[in-house]
Each structure stands twice: as C-alpha cells, then as structure tokens.
Amino acid sequence: MVNSVERDEREAASLASLSLAGVKRLVAAYVVMALGTLVALVVLAATARHLATDEAWGHAVIVAVFAIVLPLRTRAALKGSPSGLRALTIIGCVLLVVNLVEAALPGVFPTWMRVEMLVIAAMMLILAILSVRARRNRHPVDR
C-alpha cells in the first residue's frame, strides 16, 4: 500500500514537471514574440507609420510587461511554488481572454497585430492547460 502511494506521488510529480517543462518553452516563445512585436513596431514607426498606431504601442507595452512577469512566475513554479503556478494559470487565462477581445475589436488594431494577438491567445490557452495539468498532478485528488 505504501509503495503504491509513493509510486503515485512520484508519477504525479513527474507529470507536473513535464507540464512545467512545456510551460517554460511556451513562456520563452512568448518572450521572443513580445520582443519581436516591439522590434516590428520600431521598424513600422519609421517605415509605415499607419501600421504602428498608438493602440498597437499600448498593446505591445502590456505584452512586454507580461514578458517580464511570466518568466519570473515560471521560475517560481519550477521551484515548486504553488503561488507561482497559480499565477501562471491566472495570467494565461487573462491574457487569453484579453487578446481574443482585442483582436475582435473592429478597426482598432492593424491586421498584423490582430494575427499576433490570436497567436498569443493560442499560446496562453496552451499555457493555461499545461499549468492546470501541472497543478492537478502536483496535488492529485484522493481516489
């Protein structure tokens, strides 16, 4: 009986770490995308000002802030912090909804940024799924 419980706990910890490894890669991709968005806006501001709107800059700044916060929370989650993992789940869900809503607003953002928002929304959906899976696997429900 004890071996079975220990084995279940080891399996749960292993599944949680697999989910978190995926989260780490996803957050790294998000950071690259955030930096790419800022670079694109700098280039567009110099070459095609109509594609680097004030709204686009506002969105990019928020994306950049989360590009700082997400790696910090990911690092905490990888160290076993329940609050770090909870923060990843909440941030992922909020960014998913916000990016979908912003992408749906007619005429506010240029098309290239709408595509960026949809890609970020997809990334945040995956982040939310992986972080929820990691939370469940860390603390499996007694069966």
mmCIF file of C-alpha atoms in Angstrom:
data_model
loop_
_atom_site.group_PDB
_atom_site.id
_atom_site.type_symbol
_atom_site.label_atom_id
_atom_site.label_comp_id
_atom_site.label_asym_id
_atom_site.label_seq_id
_atom_site.Cartn_x
_atom_site.Cartn_y
_atom_site.Cartn_z
ATOM 1 C CA MET A 1 0.000 0.000 0.000
ATOM 2 C CA VAL A 2 2.745 2.445 0.946
ATOM 3 C CA ASN A 3 4.703 1.635 -2.221
ATOM 4 C CA SER A 4 1.597 2.264 -4.285
ATOM 5 C CA VAL A 5 1.056 5.687 -2.698
ATOM 6 C CA GLU A 6 4.728 6.608 -3.126
ATOM 7 C CA ARG A 7 4.653 5.475 -6.758
ATOM 8 C CA ASP A 8 1.501 7.532 -7.397
ATOM 9 C CA GLU A 9 3.134 10.595 -5.838
ATOM 10 C CA ARG A 10 6.300 10.119 -7.949
ATOM 11 C CA GLU A 11 4.205 9.737 -11.109
ATOM 12 C CA ALA A 12 2.228 12.875 -10.256
ATOM 13 C CA ALA A 13 5.429 14.844 -9.644
ATOM 14 C CA SER A 14 6.856 13.551 -12.924
ATOM 15 C CA LEU A 15 3.731 14.592 -14.848
ATOM 16 C CA ALA A 16 3.789 18.009 -13.185
ATOM 17 C CA SER A 17 7.407 18.559 -14.182
ATOM 18 C CA LEU A 18 6.639 17.509 -17.783
ATOM 19 C CA SER A 19 3.813 20.039 -17.930
ATOM 20 C CA LEU A 20 6.062 22.712 -16.452
ATOM 21 C CA ALA A 21 8.805 21.955 -18.972
ATOM 22 C CA GLY A 22 6.249 22.728 -21.681
ATOM 23 C CA VAL A 23 5.269 25.905 -19.845
ATOM 24 C CA LYS A 24 8.904 27.009 -19.729
ATOM 25 C CA ARG A 25 9.288 26.591 -23.514
ATOM 26 C CA LEU A 26 5.981 28.347 -24.145
ATOM 27 C CA VAL A 27 6.918 31.310 -21.952
ATOM 28 C CA ALA A 28 10.259 31.572 -23.759
ATOM 29 C CA ALA A 29 8.376 31.689 -27.079
ATOM 30 C CA TYR A 30 6.093 34.377 -25.642
ATOM 31 C CA VAL A 31 9.105 36.496 -24.644
ATOM 32 C CA VAL A 32 10.546 36.174 -28.162
ATOM 33 C CA MET A 33 7.173 37.175 -29.624
ATOM 34 C CA ALA A 34 6.900 40.180 -27.300
ATOM 35 C CA LEU A 35 10.360 41.400 -28.258
ATOM 36 C CA GLY A 36 9.576 40.761 -31.924
ATOM 37 C CA THR A 37 6.420 42.850 -31.625
ATOM 38 C CA LEU A 38 8.395 45.764 -30.189
ATOM 39 C CA VAL A 39 11.023 45.487 -32.931
ATOM 40 C CA ALA A 40 8.273 45.356 -35.577
ATOM 41 C CA LEU A 41 6.692 48.494 -34.151
ATOM 42 C CA VAL A 42 10.007 50.362 -34.169
ATOM 43 C CA VAL A 43 10.559 49.417 -37.803
ATOM 44 C CA LEU A 44 6.966 50.239 -38.769
ATOM 45 C CA ALA A 45 7.099 53.572 -36.965
ATOM 46 C CA ALA A 46 9.958 54.537 -39.276
ATOM 47 C CA THR A 47 8.624 52.997 -42.491
ATOM 48 C CA ALA A 48 4.834 52.682 -42.326
ATOM 49 C CA ARG A 49 3.514 54.870 -39.524
ATOM 50 C CA HIS A 50 -0.126 53.866 -40.167
ATOM 51 C CA LEU A 51 0.741 50.296 -39.070
ATOM 52 C CA ALA A 52 2.324 51.444 -35.784
ATOM 53 C CA THR A 53 -0.720 53.026 -34.159
ATOM 54 C CA ASP A 54 -0.913 54.306 -30.590
ATOM 55 C CA GLU A 55 -3.190 51.374 -29.748
ATOM 56 C CA ALA A 56 -0.599 48.962 -31.160
ATOM 57 C CA TRP A 57 2.085 50.535 -28.981
ATOM 58 C CA GLY A 58 -0.156 50.299 -25.923
ATOM 59 C CA HIS A 59 -0.779 46.627 -26.575
ATOM 60 C CA ALA A 60 2.928 45.990 -27.164
ATOM 61 C CA VAL A 61 3.890 47.632 -23.875
ATOM 62 C CA ILE A 62 1.433 45.427 -21.964
ATOM 63 C CA VAL A 63 2.720 42.345 -23.808
ATOM 64 C CA ALA A 64 6.271 43.379 -22.857
ATOM 65 C CA VAL A 65 5.342 43.764 -19.175
ATOM 66 C CA PHE A 66 3.994 40.221 -19.147
ATOM 67 C CA ALA A 67 7.172 39.105 -20.928
ATOM 68 C CA ILE A 68 8.916 40.130 -17.708
ATOM 69 C CA VAL A 69 6.324 38.771 -15.269
ATOM 70 C CA LEU A 70 5.741 35.365 -16.893
ATOM 71 C CA PRO A 71 9.359 34.151 -16.736
ATOM 72 C CA LEU A 72 9.558 35.195 -13.073
ATOM 73 C CA ARG A 73 6.394 33.284 -12.218
ATOM 74 C CA THR A 74 7.570 30.325 -14.314
ATOM 75 C CA ARG A 75 10.832 30.227 -12.398
ATOM 76 C CA ALA A 76 8.906 30.220 -9.117
ATOM 77 C CA ALA A 77 6.605 27.444 -10.358
ATOM 78 C CA LEU A 78 9.579 25.333 -11.418
ATOM 79 C CA LYS A 79 10.980 25.698 -7.907
ATOM 80 C CA GLY A 80 7.737 24.260 -6.545
ATOM 81 C CA SER A 81 5.894 27.439 -5.617
ATOM 82 C CA PRO A 82 2.116 26.869 -5.591
ATOM 83 C CA SER A 83 1.549 30.624 -5.893
ATOM 84 C CA GLY A 84 3.856 30.759 -8.920
ATOM 85 C CA LEU A 85 1.881 28.012 -10.601
ATOM 86 C CA ARG A 86 -1.419 29.663 -9.695
ATOM 87 C CA ALA A 87 -0.137 32.966 -11.125
ATOM 88 C CA LEU A 88 0.764 31.235 -14.404
ATOM 89 C CA THR A 89 -2.751 29.854 -14.663
ATOM 90 C CA ILE A 90 -4.400 33.196 -13.907
ATOM 91 C CA ILE A 91 -2.125 35.211 -16.216
ATOM 92 C CA GLY A 92 -2.604 32.702 -19.018
ATOM 93 C CA CYS A 93 -6.392 32.845 -18.716
ATOM 94 C CA VAL A 94 -6.498 36.641 -18.511
ATOM 95 C CA LEU A 95 -4.170 37.099 -21.491
ATOM 96 C CA LEU A 96 -6.195 34.565 -23.485
ATOM 97 C CA VAL A 97 -9.436 36.497 -22.981
ATOM 98 C CA VAL A 98 -7.918 39.967 -23.383
ATOM 99 C CA ASN A 99 -6.141 39.088 -26.626
ATOM 100 C CA LEU A 100 -9.262 37.493 -28.102
ATOM 101 C CA VAL A 101 -11.357 40.543 -27.198
ATOM 102 C CA GLU A 102 -8.755 42.985 -28.560
ATOM 103 C CA ALA A 103 -8.398 41.004 -31.797
ATOM 104 C CA ALA A 104 -12.171 41.140 -32.266
ATOM 105 C CA LEU A 105 -12.426 44.923 -31.889
ATOM 106 C CA PRO A 106 -13.172 46.300 -35.353
ATOM 107 C CA GLY A 107 -10.793 48.907 -36.737
ATOM 108 C CA VAL A 108 -8.725 49.390 -33.579
ATOM 109 C CA PHE A 109 -5.590 47.406 -34.422
ATOM 110 C CA PRO A 110 -3.774 46.789 -37.705
ATOM 111 C CA THR A 111 -4.210 43.334 -39.242
ATOM 112 C CA TRP A 112 -0.665 42.207 -38.469
ATOM 113 C CA MET A 113 -1.253 42.891 -34.786
ATOM 114 C CA ARG A 114 -4.576 41.036 -34.795
ATOM 115 C CA VAL A 115 -2.676 37.988 -36.035
ATOM 116 C CA GLU A 116 -0.121 38.486 -33.248
ATOM 117 C CA MET A 117 -2.951 38.687 -30.713
ATOM 118 C CA LEU A 118 -4.504 35.456 -31.963
ATOM 119 C CA VAL A 119 -1.143 33.690 -31.782
ATOM 120 C CA ILE A 120 -0.656 34.946 -28.216
ATOM 121 C CA ALA A 121 -4.205 33.831 -27.334
ATOM 122 C CA ALA A 122 -3.417 30.327 -28.632
ATOM 123 C CA MET A 123 -0.172 30.285 -26.642
ATOM 124 C CA MET A 124 -1.989 31.378 -23.493
ATOM 125 C CA LEU A 125 -4.639 28.679 -23.976
ATOM 126 C CA ILE A 126 -1.866 26.088 -24.065
ATOM 127 C CA LEU A 127 -0.178 27.744 -21.070
ATOM 128 C CA ALA A 128 -3.410 27.612 -19.076
ATOM 129 C CA ILE A 129 -3.972 23.954 -19.965
ATOM 130 C CA LEU A 130 -0.406 22.969 -19.047
ATOM 131 C CA SER A 131 -0.418 24.917 -15.790
ATOM 132 C CA VAL A 132 -3.785 23.465 -14.738
ATOM 133 C CA ARG A 133 -2.480 19.993 -15.585
ATOM 134 C CA ALA A 134 0.662 20.634 -13.534
ATOM 135 C CA ARG A 135 -1.427 21.857 -10.580
ATOM 136 C CA ARG A 136 -3.631 18.749 -10.727
ATOM 137 C CA ASN A 137 -0.641 16.448 -10.998
ATOM 138 C CA ARG A 138 1.131 18.088 -8.079
ATOM 139 C CA HIS A 139 -1.865 17.646 -5.834
ATOM 140 C CA PRO A 140 -3.801 14.639 -7.139
ATOM 141 C CA VAL A 141 -7.243 14.199 -5.695
ATOM 142 C CA ASP A 142 -7.522 11.188 -3.397
ATOM 143 C CA ARG A 143 -9.376 8.437 -5.180
#
